[in-house]
Every structure is written in C-alpha cells, then in structure tokens.
CSV table of C-alpha atoms and ligand atoms in Angstrom, one decimal:
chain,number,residue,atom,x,y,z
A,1,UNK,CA,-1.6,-51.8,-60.5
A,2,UNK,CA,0.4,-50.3,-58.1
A,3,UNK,CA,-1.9,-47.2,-56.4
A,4,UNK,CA,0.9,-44.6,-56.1
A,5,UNK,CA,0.2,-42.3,-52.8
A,6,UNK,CA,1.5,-38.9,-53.6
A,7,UNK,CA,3.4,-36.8,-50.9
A,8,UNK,CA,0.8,-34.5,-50.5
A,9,UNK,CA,-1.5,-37.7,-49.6
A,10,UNK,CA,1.0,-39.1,-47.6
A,11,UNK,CA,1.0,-36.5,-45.1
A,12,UNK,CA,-2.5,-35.9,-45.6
A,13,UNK,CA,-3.8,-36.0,-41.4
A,14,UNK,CA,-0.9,-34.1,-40.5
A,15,UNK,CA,-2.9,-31.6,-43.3
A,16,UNK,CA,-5.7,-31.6,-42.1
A,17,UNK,CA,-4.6,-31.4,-38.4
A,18,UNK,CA,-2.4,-28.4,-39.2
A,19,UNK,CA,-5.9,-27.4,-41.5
A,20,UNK,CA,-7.9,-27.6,-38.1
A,21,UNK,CA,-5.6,-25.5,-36.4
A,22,UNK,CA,-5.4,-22.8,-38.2
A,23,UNK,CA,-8.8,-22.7,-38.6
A,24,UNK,CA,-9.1,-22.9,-35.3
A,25,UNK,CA,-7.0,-19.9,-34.4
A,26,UNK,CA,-8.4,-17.8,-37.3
A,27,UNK,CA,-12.0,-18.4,-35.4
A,28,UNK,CA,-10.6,-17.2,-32.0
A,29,UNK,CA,-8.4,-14.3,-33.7
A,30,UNK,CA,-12.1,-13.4,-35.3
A,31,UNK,CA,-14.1,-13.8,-32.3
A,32,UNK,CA,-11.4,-11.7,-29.7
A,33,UNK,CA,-11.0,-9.0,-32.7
A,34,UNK,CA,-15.2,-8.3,-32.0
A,35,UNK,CA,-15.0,-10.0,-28.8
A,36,UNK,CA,-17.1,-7.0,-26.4
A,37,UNK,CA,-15.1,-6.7,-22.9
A,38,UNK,CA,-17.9,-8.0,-20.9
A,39,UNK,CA,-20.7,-5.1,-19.4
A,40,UNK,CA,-20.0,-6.2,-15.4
A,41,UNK,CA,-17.4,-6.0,-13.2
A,42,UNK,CA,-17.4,-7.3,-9.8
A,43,UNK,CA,-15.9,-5.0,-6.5
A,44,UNK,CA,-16.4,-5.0,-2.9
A,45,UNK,CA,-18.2,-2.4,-1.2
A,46,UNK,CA,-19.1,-1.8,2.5
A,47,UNK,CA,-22.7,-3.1,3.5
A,48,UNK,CA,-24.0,-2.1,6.9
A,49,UNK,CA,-24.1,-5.4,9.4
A,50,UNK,CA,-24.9,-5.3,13.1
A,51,UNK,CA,-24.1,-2.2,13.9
A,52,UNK,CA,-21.2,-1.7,11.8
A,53,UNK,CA,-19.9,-3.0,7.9
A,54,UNK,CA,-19.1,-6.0,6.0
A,55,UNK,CA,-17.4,-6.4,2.9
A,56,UNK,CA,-19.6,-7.3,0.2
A,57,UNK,CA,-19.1,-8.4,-3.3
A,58,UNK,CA,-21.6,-6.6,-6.1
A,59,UNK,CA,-21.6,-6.8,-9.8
A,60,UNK,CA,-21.4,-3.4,-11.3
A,61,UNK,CA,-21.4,-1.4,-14.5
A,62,UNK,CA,-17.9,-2.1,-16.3
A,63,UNK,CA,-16.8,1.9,-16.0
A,64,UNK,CA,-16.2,3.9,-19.1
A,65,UNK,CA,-13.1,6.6,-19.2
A,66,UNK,CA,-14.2,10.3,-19.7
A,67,UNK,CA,-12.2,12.8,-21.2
A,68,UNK,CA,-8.7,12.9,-19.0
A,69,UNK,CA,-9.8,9.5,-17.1
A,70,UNK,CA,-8.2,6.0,-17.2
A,71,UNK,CA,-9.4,2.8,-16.9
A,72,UNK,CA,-7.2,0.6,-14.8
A,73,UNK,CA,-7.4,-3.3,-14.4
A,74,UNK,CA,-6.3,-3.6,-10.7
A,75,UNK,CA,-3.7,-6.6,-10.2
A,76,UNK,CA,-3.4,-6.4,-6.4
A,77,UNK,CA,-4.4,-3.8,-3.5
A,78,UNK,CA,-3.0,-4.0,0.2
A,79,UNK,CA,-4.6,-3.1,3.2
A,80,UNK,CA,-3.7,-0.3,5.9
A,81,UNK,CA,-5.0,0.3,9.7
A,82,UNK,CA,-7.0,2.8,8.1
A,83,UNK,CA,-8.9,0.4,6.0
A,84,UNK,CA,-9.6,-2.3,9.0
A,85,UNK,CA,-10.7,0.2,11.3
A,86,UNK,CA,-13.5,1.5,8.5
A,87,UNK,CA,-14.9,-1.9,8.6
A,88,UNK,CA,-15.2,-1.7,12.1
A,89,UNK,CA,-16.4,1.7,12.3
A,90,UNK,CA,-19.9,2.6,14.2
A,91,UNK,CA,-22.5,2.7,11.6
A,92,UNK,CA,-24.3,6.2,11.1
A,93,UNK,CA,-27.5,6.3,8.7
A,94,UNK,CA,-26.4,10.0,8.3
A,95,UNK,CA,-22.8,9.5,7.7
A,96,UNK,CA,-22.7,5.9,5.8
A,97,UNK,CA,-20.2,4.3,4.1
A,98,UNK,CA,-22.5,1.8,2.5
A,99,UNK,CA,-21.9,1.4,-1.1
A,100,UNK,CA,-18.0,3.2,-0.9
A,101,UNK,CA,-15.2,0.3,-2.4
A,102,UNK,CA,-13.2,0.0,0.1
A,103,UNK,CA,-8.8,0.2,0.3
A,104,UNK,CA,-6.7,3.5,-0.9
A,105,UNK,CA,-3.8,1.2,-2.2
A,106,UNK,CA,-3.7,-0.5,-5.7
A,107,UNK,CA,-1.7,-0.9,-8.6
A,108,UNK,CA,-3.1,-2.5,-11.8
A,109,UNK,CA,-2.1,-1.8,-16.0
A,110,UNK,CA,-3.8,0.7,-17.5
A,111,UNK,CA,-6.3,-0.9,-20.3
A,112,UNK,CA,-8.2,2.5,-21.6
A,113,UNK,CA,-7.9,5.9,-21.8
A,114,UNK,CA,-10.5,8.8,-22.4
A,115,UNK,CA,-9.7,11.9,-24.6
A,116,UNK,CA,-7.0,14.1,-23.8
A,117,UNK,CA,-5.3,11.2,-21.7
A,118,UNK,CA,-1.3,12.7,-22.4
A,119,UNK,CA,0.2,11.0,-19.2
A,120,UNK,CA,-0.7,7.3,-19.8
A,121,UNK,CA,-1.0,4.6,-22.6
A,122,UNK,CA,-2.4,1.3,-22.8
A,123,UNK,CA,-0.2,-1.4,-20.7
A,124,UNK,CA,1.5,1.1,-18.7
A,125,UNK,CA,2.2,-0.6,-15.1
A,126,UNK,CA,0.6,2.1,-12.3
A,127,UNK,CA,-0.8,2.7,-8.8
A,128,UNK,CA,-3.3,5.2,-7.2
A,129,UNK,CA,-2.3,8.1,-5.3
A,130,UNK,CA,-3.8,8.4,-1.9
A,131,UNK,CA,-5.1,11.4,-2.7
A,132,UNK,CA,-6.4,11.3,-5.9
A,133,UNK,CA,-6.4,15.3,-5.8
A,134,UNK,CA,-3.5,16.1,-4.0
A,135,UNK,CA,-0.6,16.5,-6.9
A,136,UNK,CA,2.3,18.5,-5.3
A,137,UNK,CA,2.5,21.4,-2.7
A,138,UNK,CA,0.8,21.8,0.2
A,139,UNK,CA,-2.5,19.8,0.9
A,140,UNK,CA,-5.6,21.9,-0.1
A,141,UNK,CA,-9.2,21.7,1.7
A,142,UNK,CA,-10.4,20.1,-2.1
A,143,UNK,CA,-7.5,17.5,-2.5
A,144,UNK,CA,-8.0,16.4,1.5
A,145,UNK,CA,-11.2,14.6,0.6
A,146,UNK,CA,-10.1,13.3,-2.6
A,147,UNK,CA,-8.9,10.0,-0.5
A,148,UNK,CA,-9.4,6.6,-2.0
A,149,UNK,CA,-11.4,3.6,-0.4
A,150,UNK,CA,-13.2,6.9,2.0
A,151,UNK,CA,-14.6,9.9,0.2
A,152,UNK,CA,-13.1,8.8,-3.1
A,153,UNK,CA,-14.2,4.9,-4.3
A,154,UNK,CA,-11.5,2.5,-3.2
A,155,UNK,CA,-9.4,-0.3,-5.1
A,156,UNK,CA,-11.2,-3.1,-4.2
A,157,UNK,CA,-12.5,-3.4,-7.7
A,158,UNK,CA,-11.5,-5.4,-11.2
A,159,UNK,CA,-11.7,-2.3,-12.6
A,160,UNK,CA,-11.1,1.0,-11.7
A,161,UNK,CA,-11.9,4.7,-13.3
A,162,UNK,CA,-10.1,7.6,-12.5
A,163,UNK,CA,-8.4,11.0,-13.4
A,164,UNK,CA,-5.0,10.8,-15.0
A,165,UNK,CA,-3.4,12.8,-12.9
A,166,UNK,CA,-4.7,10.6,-10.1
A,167,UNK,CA,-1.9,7.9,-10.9
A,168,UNK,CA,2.3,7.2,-10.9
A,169,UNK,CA,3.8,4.8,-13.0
A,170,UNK,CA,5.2,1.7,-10.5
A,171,UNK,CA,9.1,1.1,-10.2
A,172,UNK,CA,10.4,-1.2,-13.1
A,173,UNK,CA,11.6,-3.8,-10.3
A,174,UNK,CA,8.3,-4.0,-8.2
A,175,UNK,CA,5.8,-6.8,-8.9
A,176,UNK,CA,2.2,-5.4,-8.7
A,177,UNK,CA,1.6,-7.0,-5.8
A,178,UNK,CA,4.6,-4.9,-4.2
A,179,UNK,CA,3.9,-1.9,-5.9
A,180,UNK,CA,-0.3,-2.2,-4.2
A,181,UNK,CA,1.5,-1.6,-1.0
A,182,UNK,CA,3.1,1.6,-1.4
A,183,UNK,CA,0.5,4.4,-1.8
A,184,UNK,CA,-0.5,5.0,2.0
A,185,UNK,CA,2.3,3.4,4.1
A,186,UNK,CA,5.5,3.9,2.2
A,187,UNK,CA,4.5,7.3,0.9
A,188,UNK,CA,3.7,8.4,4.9
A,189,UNK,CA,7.4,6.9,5.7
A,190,UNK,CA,9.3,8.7,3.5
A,191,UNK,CA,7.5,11.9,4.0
A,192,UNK,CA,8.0,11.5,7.4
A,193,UNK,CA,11.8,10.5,7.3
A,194,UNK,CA,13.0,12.9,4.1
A,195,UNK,CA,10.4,15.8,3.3
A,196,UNK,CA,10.2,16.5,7.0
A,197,UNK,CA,12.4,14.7,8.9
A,198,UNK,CA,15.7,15.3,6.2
A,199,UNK,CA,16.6,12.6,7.4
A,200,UNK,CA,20.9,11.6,7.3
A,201,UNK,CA,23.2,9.4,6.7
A,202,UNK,CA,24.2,8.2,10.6
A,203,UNK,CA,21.0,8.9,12.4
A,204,UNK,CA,19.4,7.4,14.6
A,205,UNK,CA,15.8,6.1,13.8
A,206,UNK,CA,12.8,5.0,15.8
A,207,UNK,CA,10.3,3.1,14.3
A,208,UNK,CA,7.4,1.8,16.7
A,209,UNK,CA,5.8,-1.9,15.8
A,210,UNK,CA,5.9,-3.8,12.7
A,211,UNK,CA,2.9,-2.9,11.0
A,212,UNK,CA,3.4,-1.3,7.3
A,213,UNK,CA,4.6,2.5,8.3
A,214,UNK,CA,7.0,1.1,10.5
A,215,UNK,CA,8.7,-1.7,8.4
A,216,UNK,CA,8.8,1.0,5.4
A,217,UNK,CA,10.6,3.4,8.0
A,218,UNK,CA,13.3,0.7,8.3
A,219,UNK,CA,13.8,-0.3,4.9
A,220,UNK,CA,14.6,3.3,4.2
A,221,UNK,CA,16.3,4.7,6.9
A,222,UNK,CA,18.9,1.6,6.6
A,223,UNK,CA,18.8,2.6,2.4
A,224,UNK,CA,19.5,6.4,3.7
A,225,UNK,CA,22.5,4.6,6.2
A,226,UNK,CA,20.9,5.8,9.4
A,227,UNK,CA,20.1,3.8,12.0
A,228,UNK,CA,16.8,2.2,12.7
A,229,UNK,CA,15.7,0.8,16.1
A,230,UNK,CA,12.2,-1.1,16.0
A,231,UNK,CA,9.8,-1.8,18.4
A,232,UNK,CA,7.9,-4.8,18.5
A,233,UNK,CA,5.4,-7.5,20.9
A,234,UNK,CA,7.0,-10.1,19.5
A,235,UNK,CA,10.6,-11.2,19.4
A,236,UNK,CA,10.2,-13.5,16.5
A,237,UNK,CA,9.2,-10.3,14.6
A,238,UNK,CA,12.4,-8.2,16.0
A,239,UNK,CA,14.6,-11.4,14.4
A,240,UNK,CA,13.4,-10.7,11.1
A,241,UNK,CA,13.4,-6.8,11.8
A,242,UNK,CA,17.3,-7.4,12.4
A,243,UNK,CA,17.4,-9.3,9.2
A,244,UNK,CA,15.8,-6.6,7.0
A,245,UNK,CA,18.8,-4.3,8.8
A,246,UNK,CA,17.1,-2.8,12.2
A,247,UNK,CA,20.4,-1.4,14.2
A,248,UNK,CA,18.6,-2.0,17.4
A,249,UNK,CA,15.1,-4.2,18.5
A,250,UNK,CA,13.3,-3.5,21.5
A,251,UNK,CA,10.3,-5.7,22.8
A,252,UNK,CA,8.3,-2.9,24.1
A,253,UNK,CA,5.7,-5.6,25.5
A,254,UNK,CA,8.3,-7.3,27.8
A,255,UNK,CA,10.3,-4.0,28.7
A,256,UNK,CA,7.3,-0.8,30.0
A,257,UNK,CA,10.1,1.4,29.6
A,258,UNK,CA,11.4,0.7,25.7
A,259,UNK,CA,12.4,4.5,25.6
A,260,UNK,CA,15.0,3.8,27.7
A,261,UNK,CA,16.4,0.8,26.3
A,262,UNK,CA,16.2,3.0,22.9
A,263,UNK,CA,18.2,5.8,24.4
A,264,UNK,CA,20.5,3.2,25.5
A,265,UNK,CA,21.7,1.6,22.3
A,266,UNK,CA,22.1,5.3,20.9
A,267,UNK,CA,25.1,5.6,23.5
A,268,UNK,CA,22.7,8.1,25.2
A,269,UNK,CA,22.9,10.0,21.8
A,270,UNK,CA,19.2,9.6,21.7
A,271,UNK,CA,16.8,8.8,18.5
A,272,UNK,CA,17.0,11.4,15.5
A,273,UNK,CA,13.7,10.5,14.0
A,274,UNK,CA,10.6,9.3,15.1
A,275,UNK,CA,7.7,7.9,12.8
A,276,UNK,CA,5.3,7.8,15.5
A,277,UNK,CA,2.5,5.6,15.0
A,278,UNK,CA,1.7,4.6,18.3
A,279,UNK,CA,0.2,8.0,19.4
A,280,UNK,CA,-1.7,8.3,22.8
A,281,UNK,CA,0.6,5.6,24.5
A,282,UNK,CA,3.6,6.4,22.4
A,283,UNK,CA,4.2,10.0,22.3
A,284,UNK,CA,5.8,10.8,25.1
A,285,UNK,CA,8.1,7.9,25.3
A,286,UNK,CA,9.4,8.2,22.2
A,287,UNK,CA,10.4,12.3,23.2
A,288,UNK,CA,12.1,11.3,26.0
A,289,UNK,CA,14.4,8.8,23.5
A,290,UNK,CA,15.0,12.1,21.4
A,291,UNK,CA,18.1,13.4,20.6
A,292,UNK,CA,18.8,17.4,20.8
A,293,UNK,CA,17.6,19.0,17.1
A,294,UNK,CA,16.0,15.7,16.7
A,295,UNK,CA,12.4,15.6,14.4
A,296,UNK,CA,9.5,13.6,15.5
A,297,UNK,CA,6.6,12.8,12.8
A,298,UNK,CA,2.9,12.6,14.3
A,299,UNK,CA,1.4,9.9,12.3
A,300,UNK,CA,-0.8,7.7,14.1
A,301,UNK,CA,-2.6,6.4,16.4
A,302,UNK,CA,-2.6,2.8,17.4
A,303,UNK,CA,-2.7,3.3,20.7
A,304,UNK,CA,-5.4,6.1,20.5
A,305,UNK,CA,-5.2,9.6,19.2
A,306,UNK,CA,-5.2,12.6,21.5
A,307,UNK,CA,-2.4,12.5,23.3
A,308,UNK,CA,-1.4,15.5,25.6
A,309,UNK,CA,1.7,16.6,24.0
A,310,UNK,CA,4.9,17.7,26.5
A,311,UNK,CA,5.7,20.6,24.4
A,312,UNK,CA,8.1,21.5,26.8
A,313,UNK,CA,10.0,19.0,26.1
A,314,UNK,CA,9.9,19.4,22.6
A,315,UNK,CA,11.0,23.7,22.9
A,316,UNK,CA,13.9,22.3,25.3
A,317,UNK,CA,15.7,20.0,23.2
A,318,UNK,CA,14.9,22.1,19.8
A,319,UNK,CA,13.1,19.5,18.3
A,320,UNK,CA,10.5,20.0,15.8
A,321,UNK,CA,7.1,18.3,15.5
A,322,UNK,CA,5.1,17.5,12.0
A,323,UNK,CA,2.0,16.3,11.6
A,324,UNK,CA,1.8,14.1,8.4
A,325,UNK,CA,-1.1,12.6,6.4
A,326,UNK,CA,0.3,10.5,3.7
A,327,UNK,CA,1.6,13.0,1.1
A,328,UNK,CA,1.2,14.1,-2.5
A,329,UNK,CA,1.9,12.2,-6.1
A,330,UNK,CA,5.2,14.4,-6.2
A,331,UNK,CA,6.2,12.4,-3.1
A,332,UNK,CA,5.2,9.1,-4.3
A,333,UNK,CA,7.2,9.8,-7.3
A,334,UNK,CA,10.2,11.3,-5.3
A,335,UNK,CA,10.1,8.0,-3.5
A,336,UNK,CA,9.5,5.9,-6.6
A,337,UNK,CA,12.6,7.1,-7.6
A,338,UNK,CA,14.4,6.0,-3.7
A,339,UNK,CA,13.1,2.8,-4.1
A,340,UNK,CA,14.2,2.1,-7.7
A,341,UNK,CA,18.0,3.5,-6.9
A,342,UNK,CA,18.0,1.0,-4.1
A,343,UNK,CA,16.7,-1.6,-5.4
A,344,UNK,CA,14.0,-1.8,-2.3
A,345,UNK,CA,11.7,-4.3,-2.1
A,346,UNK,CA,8.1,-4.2,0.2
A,347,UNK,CA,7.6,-6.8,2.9
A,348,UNK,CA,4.9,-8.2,1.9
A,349,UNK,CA,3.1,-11.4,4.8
A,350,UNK,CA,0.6,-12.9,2.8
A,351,UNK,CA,-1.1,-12.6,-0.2
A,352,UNK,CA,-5.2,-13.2,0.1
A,353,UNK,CA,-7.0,-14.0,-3.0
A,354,UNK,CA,-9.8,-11.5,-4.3
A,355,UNK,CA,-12.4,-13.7,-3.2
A,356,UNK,CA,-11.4,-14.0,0.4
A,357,UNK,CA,-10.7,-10.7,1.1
A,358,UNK,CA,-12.8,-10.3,4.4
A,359,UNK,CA,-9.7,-12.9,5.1
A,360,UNK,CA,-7.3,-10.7,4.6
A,361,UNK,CA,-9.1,-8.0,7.1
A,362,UNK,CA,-9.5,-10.7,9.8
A,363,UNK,CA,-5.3,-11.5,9.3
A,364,UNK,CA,-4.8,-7.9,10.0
A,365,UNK,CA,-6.8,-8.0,13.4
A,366,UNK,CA,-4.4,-10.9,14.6
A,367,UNK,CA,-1.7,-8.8,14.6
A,368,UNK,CA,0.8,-11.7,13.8
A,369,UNK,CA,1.7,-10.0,10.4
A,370,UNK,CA,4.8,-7.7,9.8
A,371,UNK,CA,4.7,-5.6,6.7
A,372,UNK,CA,1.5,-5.8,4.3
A,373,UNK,CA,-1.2,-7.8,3.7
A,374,UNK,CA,-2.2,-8.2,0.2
A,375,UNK,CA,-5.2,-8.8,-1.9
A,376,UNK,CA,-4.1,-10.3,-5.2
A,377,UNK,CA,-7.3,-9.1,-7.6
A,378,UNK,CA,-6.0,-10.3,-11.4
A,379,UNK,CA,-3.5,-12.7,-12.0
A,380,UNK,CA,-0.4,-10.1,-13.4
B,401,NAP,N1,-1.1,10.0,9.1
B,401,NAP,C1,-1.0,9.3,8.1
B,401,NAP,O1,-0.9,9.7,6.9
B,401,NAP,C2,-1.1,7.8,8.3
B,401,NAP,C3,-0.7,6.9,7.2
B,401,NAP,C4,-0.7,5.6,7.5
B,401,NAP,C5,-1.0,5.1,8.7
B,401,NAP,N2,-1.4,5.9,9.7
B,401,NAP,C6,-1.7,5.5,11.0
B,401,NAP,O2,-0.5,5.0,11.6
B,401,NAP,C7,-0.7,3.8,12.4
B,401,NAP,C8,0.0,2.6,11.8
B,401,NAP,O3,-0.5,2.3,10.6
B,401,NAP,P1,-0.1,1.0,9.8
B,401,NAP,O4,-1.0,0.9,8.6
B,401,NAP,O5,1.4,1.0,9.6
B,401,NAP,O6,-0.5,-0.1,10.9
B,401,NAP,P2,-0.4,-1.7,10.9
B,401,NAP,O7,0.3,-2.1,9.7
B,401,NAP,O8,-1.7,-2.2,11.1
B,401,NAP,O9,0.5,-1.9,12.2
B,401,NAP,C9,0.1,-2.8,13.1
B,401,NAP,C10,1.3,-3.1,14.0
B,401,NAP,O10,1.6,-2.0,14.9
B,401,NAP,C11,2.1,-2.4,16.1
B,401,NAP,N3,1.4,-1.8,17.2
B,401,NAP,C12,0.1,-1.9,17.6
B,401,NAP,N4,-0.2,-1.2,18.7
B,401,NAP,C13,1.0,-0.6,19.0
B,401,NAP,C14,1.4,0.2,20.1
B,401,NAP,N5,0.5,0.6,21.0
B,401,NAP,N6,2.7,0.6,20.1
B,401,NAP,C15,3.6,0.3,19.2
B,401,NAP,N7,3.3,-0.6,18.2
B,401,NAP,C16,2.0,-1.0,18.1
B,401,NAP,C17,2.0,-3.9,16.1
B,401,NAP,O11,3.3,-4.4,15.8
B,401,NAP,P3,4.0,-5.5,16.7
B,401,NAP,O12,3.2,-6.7,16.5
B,401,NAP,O13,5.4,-5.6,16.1
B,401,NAP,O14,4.0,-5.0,18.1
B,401,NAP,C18,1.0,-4.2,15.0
B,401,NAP,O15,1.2,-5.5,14.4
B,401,NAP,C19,-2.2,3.7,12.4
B,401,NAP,O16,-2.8,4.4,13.5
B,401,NAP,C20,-2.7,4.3,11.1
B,401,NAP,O17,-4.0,4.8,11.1
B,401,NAP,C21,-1.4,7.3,9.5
C-alpha cells in the first residue's frame, strides 16, 4: 500500500527548524528579560609614572543612580589641551590626580535614572556639561570646581553617573562622536564670539591655530556671516581652513609678523574678534590686528600664560577684554540650538578606539591634527 505523507509531514524539517528557532529566541528573550547588567565596568584613570601620569585601564564597580542622578552609557569622548597637558603634569603626592577619569567631553544615551529624575528618560541621546555645577548665570566658587575629567570624574569611562542637571540633550543631526566634541571647545567658542563678543554679521574674526577652539571659532563666525581669518604652522591645514569657509589664512610660522598680514586682509579695518588661545606669545599681536570697539576673548595659553597685557592699547581703541572659562549648560544649550539651525557639523581628525586611547593623547602631541581627536568608547 501506498504510505500517504501528509502535508504536515511533508514539511516536517522545515517544522522542526522553524520549532528550533523559536525556541531558540524564546531562551534568549528569557535569559535577557533576567539577564543582570554585568557588576564591572572598565575606565581609565590617571596612575602616577616617572614623575608624572599614565593612563591606565581599571575594572570598577558598575555605578548605581541616586535620587536626581543618571546613568549614562558613554558612546565617544574627545580630548582638549587641557586633558593632554594633565597627563603631563608634574606629579605632587599632596595634590594627585591618581585615581581621577580623565577627559571633560562625552556624550553617551542615557540607560538609568534614579528617583526624581524629571529632565531625562531612558534612550535619550546627551553630553556632559563642563561644569557639572555651573547651570546658568555667573560662575560661582562651588560650580568652578565641579569640572569633569579634574575635580569632577571624567568621561573616560563605559559608564558614567551623574546629576541630572549635569547634562544637555545632543543636536538631532550630530552623531555621538560629534556631539563628544562639543562641551569644552565649542561651548568656549561661542561664549567667546556671542555672549561676550556679540559677535555680527560682517566682522572680522581672528582665530589663532587649528586646534579645537579655533576651528569651532570658524565654523561659527562663517554660520554668523562674519569673517574669519586663521592662523596656522601648516599650509596644508590653512587649505582645508579655506574649505571649511576661513575669509583669510595666515601661516604665522613662515610670516613673525602674522598680525600684520591679518590687518592687511581687513583693508586696514582690523580684526573684530579675537578667540585668543595663543596667550603669552599671542596677546599682543593679535591687539595690534584689532579694530576700534573691537572685543578680544582671553582664553588660552598655548604659548604660555602670563602675558603682560598692553592695556593701553586696549583703553585707546575702546576695546574690551573678557576672560572666559568654558561657560554654563545655558550656553551649551544656547549653542545647541546655533548648531542645529545651521546644520553645523564638528571637525572631527581621527577617531581612536577605547582601547588605544593613550594613542589618541600621543596624536594630540604631534600637532598634525586640525579639529578633535576622538575616543570612540561603545559602538552607537
Ligand atoms: N579658557 C577656557 O575655557 C578654555 C577652553 C578650551 C581651551 N582652552 C585653552 O585654549 C588653548 C587651545 O585649546 P584647544 O583645546 O583648542 O587646543 P588644541 O586643540 O590642542 O590646539 C592645538 C593647535 O593650536 C595651534 N597652536 C599651538 N601653539 C600655538 C601658538 N603659539 N600660536 C598659535 N597657534 C598655536 C596649533 O595649530 P596649527 O598646527 O594650525 O598651528 C596646534 O595644532 C589651550 O591653551 C587650552 O588650554 C581654554
């Protein structure tokens, strides 16, 4: 006799194939439903070495959020001058940095939140303020040494805790790689160029080197339809500077006297605004590029702080003088806002894996980069 197969046998190993899959995906829908988020992280810290730090990586207690904290799961951080010259600095038993995480700049999804967390779900796409204290207004004495990656634990981390209030939410556009290079740099820019400076349309803008301040300087100025003229060592960096929309480059290694070629290609008009970065061997050049009125920012110090300031020159041409250090979450969300209008996007050199990040502080003592280095921590 015939043996009849049914259907249902006919297509019995497809069955039992689609049987083992679905068993197999209940299993891992069981296992991530009680699945425990593991009890480590891992995060860099500075470690005394030979008379100064290294980075080194450390397994650590996954943090828990407290009432108003969030846990964030940092994507990428970026470095600043700030950050390389810490690794560098002198090490002092009484004034040690050993155990701090380094980096203030980070942006990560937020994957926890403690009671009474209003500002923030789970998923939402953020970065750290500089300041983690330092919300809007003037600067206090409290929310000054509230810094990240100095007195404040740093981004270098899989995982970070922190106050609610300590974090923006990133622009829509910006990868989290872009967004981990704004807190520091950008946020000193456009403090510099629109809190301060009120900066305008027509302007004319100097921006000193091509490190991160700088290159945010430009991309905003040329967004605010000023003028920016960049200084730079290299001329393969003042191609690209021109690319991103410089008015003017100047190679202030090749030409001593760059503030004169600056005041030139203002038609003698001299600079409106100055984000100066340079400091000791800066200062003075850049006032004698300023224009009448014009605003200079006192930012940093590349060339060494401590510069004897010509106020004379300053009180004859009416300009005004700020000092800046960064600025509060009001301004990174004033900028957030800038950035997203324009559509602005970081430049961003190279992207280090989490792993090699003592890579990523040796790349900045090269000097070759323009923009920010990157540490990518989690794939996004
Ligand atoms: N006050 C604040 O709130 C604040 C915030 C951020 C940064 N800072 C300070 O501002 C400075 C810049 O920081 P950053 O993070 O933008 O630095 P960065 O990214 O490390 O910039 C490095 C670049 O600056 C240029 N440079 C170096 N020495 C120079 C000099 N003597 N004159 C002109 N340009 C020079 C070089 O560009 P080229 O290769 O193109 O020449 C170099 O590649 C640092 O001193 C930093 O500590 C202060």
């Amino acid at each position: 006799m015939r043996k009849v197969i049914s259907p249902a046998q006919q297509q019995f190993p497809k069955i039992r194939a689609s049987a083992c899959v679905v068993t197999a995906l209940v299993c891992l829908l069981v296992q991530s439903a009680f699945a425990q988020p593991a009890d480590t992280i891992r995060q860099f810290q500075f470690e005394p070495a030979d008379g100064s730090y290294q980075l080194a990586l450390k397994e650590v207690p996954r943090p828990v959020a407290g009432p108003g904290q969030v846990l964030v799961r940092i994507k990428a951080v970026s470095l600043n001058r700030r950050d390389f010259n810490m690794l560098h600095w002198k090490y002092d038993p009484e004034n040690s940095m050993a155990g701090t995480i380094p980096l203030s700049d980070g942006a990560g999804e937020v994957i926890a939140i403690g009671e009474n967390v209003t500002r923030f779900n789970v998923g939402d796409r953020v970065a750290g303020i500089f300041f983690e204290k330092w919300i809007d207004g003037p600067p206090s004495p409290e929310s000054l040494v509230s810094d990240r990656g100095g007195n404040q634990g740093g981004m270098l981390s899989e995982i970070i805790v922190t106050d609610q209030d300590g974090l923006v939410s990133i622009p829509e556009h910006l990868s989290f790689e872009e967004a981990a290079t704004l807190p520091c740099a950008a946020v000193t820019a456009w403090v510099g160029l629109f809190k301060r400076g009120q900066i305008k349309p027509g302007q004319f803008v100097l921006l000193e080197g091509t490190g991160g301040v700088s290159v945010f300087g430009l991309q905003f100025a040329k967004a605010a339809g000023a003028y920016p003229i960049i200084t730079s060592s290299r001329d393969e960096k003042l191609q690209k500077a021109t690319k991103l929309g410089a008015f003017g480059t100047v190679n202030y290694r090749k030409n001593a006297d760059w503030q004169v070629e600056v005041r030139r290609l203002t038609g003698d008009h001299g600079v409106d605004q100055v984000l100066d970065v340079g400091g000791r061997d800066t200062l003075a050049r850049a006032l004698e590029a300023l224009a009448y009125g014009g605003h200079i920012a006192l930012i940093g110090g590349l060339s060494g702080y401590g510069s004897d300031l010509p106020t004379d020159s300053i009180m004859w041409i009416n300009a005004t003088a700020s000092g800046v250090y960064v600025g509060s979450r009001a301004d990174f969300e004033a900028m957030n806002m800038f950035i997203s209008e324009h559509q602005l996007r970081p430049l961003i050199d190279r992207v280090f894996d989490f792993e090699q990040a003592d890579k990523a502080f040796e790349y900045m003592g090269n000097e070759s980069f323009m923009g920010k280095i990157v540490i990518r921590v989690a794939d996004a």
